[in-house]
Amino acid sequence: MSEPIRIVGGRPSDEELAALVVVLMARRTTAAEDPAPPSRWRDRTRVLRAPLMAGPGAWRASALPY
């Protein structure tokens, strides 16, 4: 829950208060939006190798493409 706007000094006009409310509401809605997921072109996980598993034949499998 947000606090109400409190004017500490001066006498703003109705237009100035409306402009302030619009700016504050625009900032609040853009901050609440989730960022877009990263592009598949920039995703580096597809070029990472899978972890090597220990066991029989693991040395041979380590040279094979995944």
GROMACS .gro file of N, CA, C and O in nm:
model
  264
    1MET      N    1   0.085  -0.117   0.000
    1MET     CA    2   0.000   0.000   0.000
    1MET      C    3   0.089   0.123   0.000
    1MET      O    4   0.184   0.131   0.076
    2SER      N    5   0.061   0.216  -0.084
    2SER     CA    6   0.143   0.336  -0.092
    2SER      C    7   0.085   0.445  -0.002
    2SER      O    8  -0.033   0.446   0.032
    3GLU      N    9   0.171   0.537   0.034
    3GLU     CA   10   0.129   0.649   0.118
    3GLU      C   11   0.066   0.756   0.031
    3GLU      O   12   0.100   0.771  -0.086
    4PRO      N   13  -0.026   0.835   0.086
    4PRO     CA   14  -0.083   0.946   0.010
    4PRO      C   15   0.023   1.054  -0.012
    4PRO      O   16   0.119   1.065   0.062
    5ILE      N   17   0.004   1.133  -0.115
    5ILE     CA   18   0.097   1.241  -0.145
    5ILE      C   19   0.072   1.355  -0.046
    5ILE      O   20  -0.041   1.397  -0.025
    6ARG      N   21   0.181   1.402   0.013
    6ARG     CA   22   0.170   1.509   0.111
    6ARG      C   23   0.253   1.626   0.061
    6ARG      O   24   0.371   1.612   0.031
    7ILE      N   25   0.192   1.743   0.050
    7ILE     CA   26   0.259   1.864   0.006
    7ILE      C   27   0.320   1.929   0.129
    7ILE      O   28   0.251   1.963   0.225
    8VAL      N   29   0.453   1.945   0.127
    8VAL     CA   30   0.525   1.998   0.243
    8VAL      C   31   0.537   2.149   0.236
    8VAL      O   32   0.530   2.218   0.337
    9GLY      N   33   0.557   2.203   0.116
    9GLY     CA   34   0.572   2.348   0.105
    9GLY      C   35   0.522   2.397  -0.029
    9GLY      O   36   0.514   2.322  -0.127
   10GLY      N   37   0.485   2.523  -0.034
   10GLY     CA   38   0.436   2.582  -0.158
   10GLY      C   39   0.289   2.553  -0.181
   10GLY      O   40   0.223   2.486  -0.102
   11ARG      N   41   0.238   2.606  -0.290
   11ARG     CA   42   0.098   2.585  -0.327
   11ARG      C   43   0.091   2.543  -0.473
   11ARG      O   44   0.074   2.627  -0.561
   12PRO      N   45   0.104   2.414  -0.500
   12PRO     CA   46   0.097   2.369  -0.639
   12PRO      C   47  -0.045   2.380  -0.693
   12PRO      O   48  -0.143   2.364  -0.619
   13SER      N   49  -0.055   2.406  -0.822
   13SER     CA   50  -0.187   2.413  -0.885
   13SER      C   51  -0.239   2.271  -0.909
   13SER      O   52  -0.167   2.173  -0.893
   14ASP      N   53  -0.364   2.264  -0.948
   14ASP     CA   54  -0.424   2.133  -0.977
   14ASP      C   55  -0.352   2.065  -1.093
   14ASP      O   56  -0.332   1.943  -1.093
   15GLU      N   57  -0.311   2.143  -1.192
   15GLU     CA   58  -0.239   2.087  -1.307
   15GLU      C   59  -0.104   2.031  -1.266
   15GLU      O   60  -0.061   1.926  -1.314
   16GLU      N   61  -0.034   2.099  -1.177
   16GLU     CA   62   0.097   2.052  -1.130
   16GLU      C   63   0.083   1.923  -1.050
   16GLU      O   64   0.163   1.830  -1.065
   17LEU      N   65  -0.019   1.916  -0.966
   17LEU     CA   66  -0.043   1.793  -0.891
   17LEU      C   67  -0.080   1.677  -0.984
   17LEU      O   68  -0.035   1.564  -0.965
   18ALA      N   69  -0.162   1.706  -1.085
   18ALA     CA   70  -0.198   1.601  -1.181
   18ALA      C   71  -0.076   1.551  -1.256
   18ALA      O   72  -0.059   1.431  -1.277
   19ALA      N   73   0.014   1.642  -1.295
   19ALA     CA   74   0.136   1.602  -1.364
   19ALA      C   75   0.224   1.517  -1.274
   19ALA      O   76   0.283   1.417  -1.317
   20LEU      N   77   0.233   1.552  -1.147
   20LEU     CA   78   0.312   1.475  -1.052
   20LEU      C   79   0.255   1.334  -1.035
   20LEU      O   80   0.329   1.235  -1.035
   21VAL      N   81   0.124   1.323  -1.024
   21VAL     CA   82   0.061   1.192  -1.008
   21VAL      C   83   0.083   1.106  -1.132
   21VAL      O   84   0.112   0.987  -1.121
   22VAL      N   85   0.073   1.167  -1.250
   22VAL     CA   86   0.095   1.091  -1.374
   22VAL      C   87   0.237   1.037  -1.379
   22VAL      O   88   0.260   0.921  -1.412
   23VAL      N   89   0.335   1.120  -1.343
   23VAL     CA   90   0.476   1.076  -1.345
   23VAL      C   91   0.499   0.964  -1.244
   23VAL      O   92   0.565   0.864  -1.274
   24LEU      N   93   0.445   0.980  -1.124
   24LEU     CA   94   0.465   0.877  -1.023
   24LEU      C   95   0.397   0.745  -1.062
   24LEU      O   96   0.453   0.637  -1.039
   25MET      N   97   0.280   0.751  -1.119
   25MET     CA   98   0.211   0.629  -1.161
   25MET      C   99   0.284   0.562  -1.277
   25MET      O  100   0.293   0.440  -1.284
   26ALA      N  101   0.337   0.640  -1.370
   26ALA     CA  102   0.412   0.583  -1.483
   26ALA      C  103   0.538   0.515  -1.433
   26ALA      O  104   0.575   0.408  -1.480
   27ARG      N  105   0.604   0.575  -1.338
   27ARG     CA  106   0.726   0.514  -1.283
   27ARG      C  107   0.693   0.385  -1.208
   27ARG      O  108   0.767   0.288  -1.215
   28ARG      N  109   0.583   0.383  -1.138
   28ARG     CA  110   0.545   0.264  -1.062
   28ARG      C  111   0.511   0.148  -1.154
   28ARG      O  112   0.547   0.035  -1.128
   29THR      N  113   0.441   0.175  -1.264
   29THR     CA  114   0.402   0.066  -1.352
   29THR      C  115   0.521   0.013  -1.431
   29THR      O  116   0.529  -0.107  -1.456
   30THR      N  117   0.617   0.097  -1.468
   30THR     CA  118   0.733   0.046  -1.541
   30THR      C  119   0.826  -0.031  -1.449
   30THR      O  120   0.892  -0.124  -1.492
   31ALA      N  121   0.832   0.005  -1.322
   31ALA     CA  122   0.917  -0.069  -1.228
   31ALA      C  123   0.858  -0.205  -1.196
   31ALA      O  124   0.930  -0.299  -1.165
   32ALA      N  125   0.726  -0.219  -1.203
   32ALA     CA  126   0.662  -0.345  -1.168
   32ALA      C  127   0.666  -0.446  -1.282
   32ALA      O  128   0.648  -0.565  -1.259
   33GLU      N  129   0.691  -0.403  -1.404
   33GLU     CA  130   0.693  -0.496  -1.516
   33GLU      C  131   0.816  -0.584  -1.510
   33GLU      O  132   0.924  -0.542  -1.470
   34ASP      N  133   0.800  -0.709  -1.551
   34ASP     CA  134   0.912  -0.801  -1.556
   34ASP      C  135   0.997  -0.771  -1.678
   34ASP      O  136   0.945  -0.739  -1.784
   35PRO      N  137   1.128  -0.784  -1.662
   35PRO     CA  138   1.213  -0.762  -1.780
   35PRO      C  139   1.191  -0.873  -1.883
   35PRO      O  140   1.151  -0.984  -1.849
   36ALA      N  141   1.216  -0.842  -2.007
   36ALA     CA  142   1.198  -0.940  -2.114
   36ALA      C  143   1.301  -1.052  -2.098
   36ALA      O  144   1.413  -1.028  -2.053
   37PRO      N  145   1.264  -1.174  -2.131
   37PRO     CA  146   1.361  -1.283  -2.122
   37PRO      C  147   1.476  -1.258  -2.220
   37PRO      O  148   1.457  -1.193  -2.323
   38PRO      N  149   1.594  -1.311  -2.190
   38PRO     CA  150   1.707  -1.289  -2.280
   38PRO      C  151   1.682  -1.352  -2.416
   38PRO      O  152   1.614  -1.453  -2.429
   39SER      N  153   1.741  -1.292  -2.516
   39SER     CA  154   1.726  -1.340  -2.653
   39SER      C  155   1.794  -1.475  -2.666
   39SER      O  156   1.896  -1.503  -2.604
   40ARG      N  157   1.739  -1.563  -2.751
   40ARG     CA  158   1.802  -1.693  -2.774
   40ARG      C  159   1.937  -1.676  -2.841
   40ARG      O  160   2.025  -1.761  -2.828
   41TRP      N  161   1.957  -1.568  -2.915
   41TRP     CA  162   2.085  -1.543  -2.979
   41TRP      C  163   2.194  -1.512  -2.876
   41TRP      O  164   2.310  -1.544  -2.896
   42ARG      N  165   2.156  -1.448  -2.767
   42ARG     CA  166   2.254  -1.411  -2.665
   42ARG      C  167   2.269  -1.516  -2.557
   42ARG      O  168   2.357  -1.504  -2.472
   43ASP      N  169   2.187  -1.618  -2.557
   43ASP     CA  170   2.191  -1.722  -2.456
   43ASP      C  171   2.315  -1.809  -2.477
   43ASP      O  172   2.328  -1.877  -2.578
   44ARG      N  173   2.407  -1.809  -2.383
   44ARG     CA  174   2.532  -1.882  -2.396
   44ARG      C  175   2.523  -2.026  -2.345
   44ARG      O  176   2.617  -2.103  -2.360
   45THR      N  177   2.414  -2.065  -2.284
   45THR     CA  178   2.406  -2.199  -2.227
   45THR      C  179   2.407  -2.308  -2.334
   45THR      O  180   2.446  -2.421  -2.304
   46ARG      N  181   2.369  -2.276  -2.456
   46ARG     CA  182   2.368  -2.379  -2.559
   46ARG      C  183   2.507  -2.420  -2.603
   46ARG      O  184   2.525  -2.526  -2.660
   47VAL      N  185   2.608  -2.338  -2.578
   47VAL     CA  186   2.745  -2.372  -2.617
   47VAL      C  187   2.824  -2.434  -2.502
   47VAL      O  188   2.937  -2.477  -2.522
   48LEU      N  189   2.766  -2.439  -2.384
   48LEU     CA  190   2.836  -2.499  -2.271
   48LEU      C  191   2.830  -2.651  -2.280
   48LEU      O  192   2.730  -2.709  -2.323
   49ARG      N  193   2.934  -2.713  -2.238
   49ARG     CA  194   2.943  -2.858  -2.239
   49ARG      C  195   2.873  -2.916  -2.118
   49ARG      O  196   2.871  -2.858  -2.011
   50ALA      N  197   2.817  -3.034  -2.133
   50ALA     CA  198   2.757  -3.103  -2.020
   50ALA      C  199   2.868  -3.151  -1.928
   50ALA      O  200   2.980  -3.177  -1.973
   51PRO      N  201   2.843  -3.166  -1.800
   51PRO     CA  202   2.947  -3.213  -1.708
   51PRO      C  203   2.989  -3.356  -1.743
   51PRO      O  204   2.908  -3.437  -1.789
   52LEU      N  205   3.116  -3.385  -1.722
   52LEU     CA  206   3.168  -3.519  -1.748
   52LEU      C  207   3.128  -3.612  -1.635
   52LEU      O  208   3.132  -3.575  -1.519
   53MET      N  209   3.092  -3.733  -1.670
   53MET     CA  210   3.051  -3.831  -1.570
   53MET      C  211   3.163  -3.934  -1.553
   53MET      O  212   3.221  -3.980  -1.651
   54ALA      N  213   3.193  -3.968  -1.431
   54ALA     CA  214   3.293  -4.069  -1.403
   54ALA      C  215   3.233  -4.208  -1.422
   54ALA      O  216   3.113  -4.228  -1.405
   55GLY      N  217   3.316  -4.302  -1.459
   55GLY     CA  218   3.270  -4.439  -1.473
   55GLY      C  219   3.341  -4.508  -1.587
   55GLY      O  220   3.427  -4.451  -1.654
   56PRO      N  221   3.306  -4.635  -1.611
   56PRO     CA  222   3.371  -4.709  -1.718
   56PRO      C  223   3.345  -4.643  -1.853
   56PRO      O  224   3.231  -4.610  -1.887
   57GLY      N  225   3.452  -4.622  -1.930
   57GLY     CA  226   3.439  -4.562  -2.062
   57GLY      C  227   3.423  -4.412  -2.061
   57GLY      O  228   3.403  -4.352  -2.166
   58ALA      N  229   3.433  -4.348  -1.945
   58ALA     CA  230   3.414  -4.203  -1.937
   58ALA      C  231   3.525  -4.130  -2.009
   58ALA      O  232   3.502  -4.026  -2.069
   59TRP      N  233   3.646  -4.184  -2.005
   59TRP     CA  234   3.758  -4.117  -2.073
   59TRP      C  235   3.733  -4.114  -2.223
   59TRP      O  236   3.768  -4.019  -2.290
   60ARG      N  237   3.673  -4.218  -2.278
   60ARG     CA  238   3.644  -4.224  -2.422
   60ARG      C  239   3.530  -4.128  -2.456
   60ARG      O  240   3.534  -4.056  -2.556
   61ALA      N  241   3.429  -4.126  -2.373
   61ALA     CA  242   3.314  -4.041  -2.398
   61ALA      C  243   3.348  -3.892  -2.382
   61ALA      O  244   3.278  -3.808  -2.438
   62SER      N  245   3.456  -3.861  -2.311
   62SER     CA  246   3.490  -3.720  -2.290
   62SER      C  247   3.534  -3.652  -2.418
   62SER      O  248   3.529  -3.530  -2.430
   63ALA      N  249   3.580  -3.730  -2.518
   63ALA     CA  250   3.625  -3.672  -2.644
   63ALA      C  251   3.514  -3.669  -2.748
   63ALA      O  252   3.532  -3.611  -2.856
   64LEU      N  253   3.403  -3.731  -2.722
   64LEU     CA  254   3.294  -3.736  -2.818
   64LEU      C  255   3.211  -3.609  -2.810
   64LEU      O  256   3.198  -3.549  -2.704
   65PRO      N  257   3.154  -3.566  -2.920
   65PRO     CA  258   3.063  -3.451  -2.913
   65PRO      C  259   2.938  -3.489  -2.833
   65PRO      O  260   2.896  -3.603  -2.833
   66TYR      N  261   2.882  -3.393  -2.768
   66TYR     CA  262   2.765  -3.421  -2.684
   66TYR      C  263   2.637  -3.419  -2.760
   66TYR      O  264   2.614  -3.376  -2.862
   0.00000   0.00000   0.00000
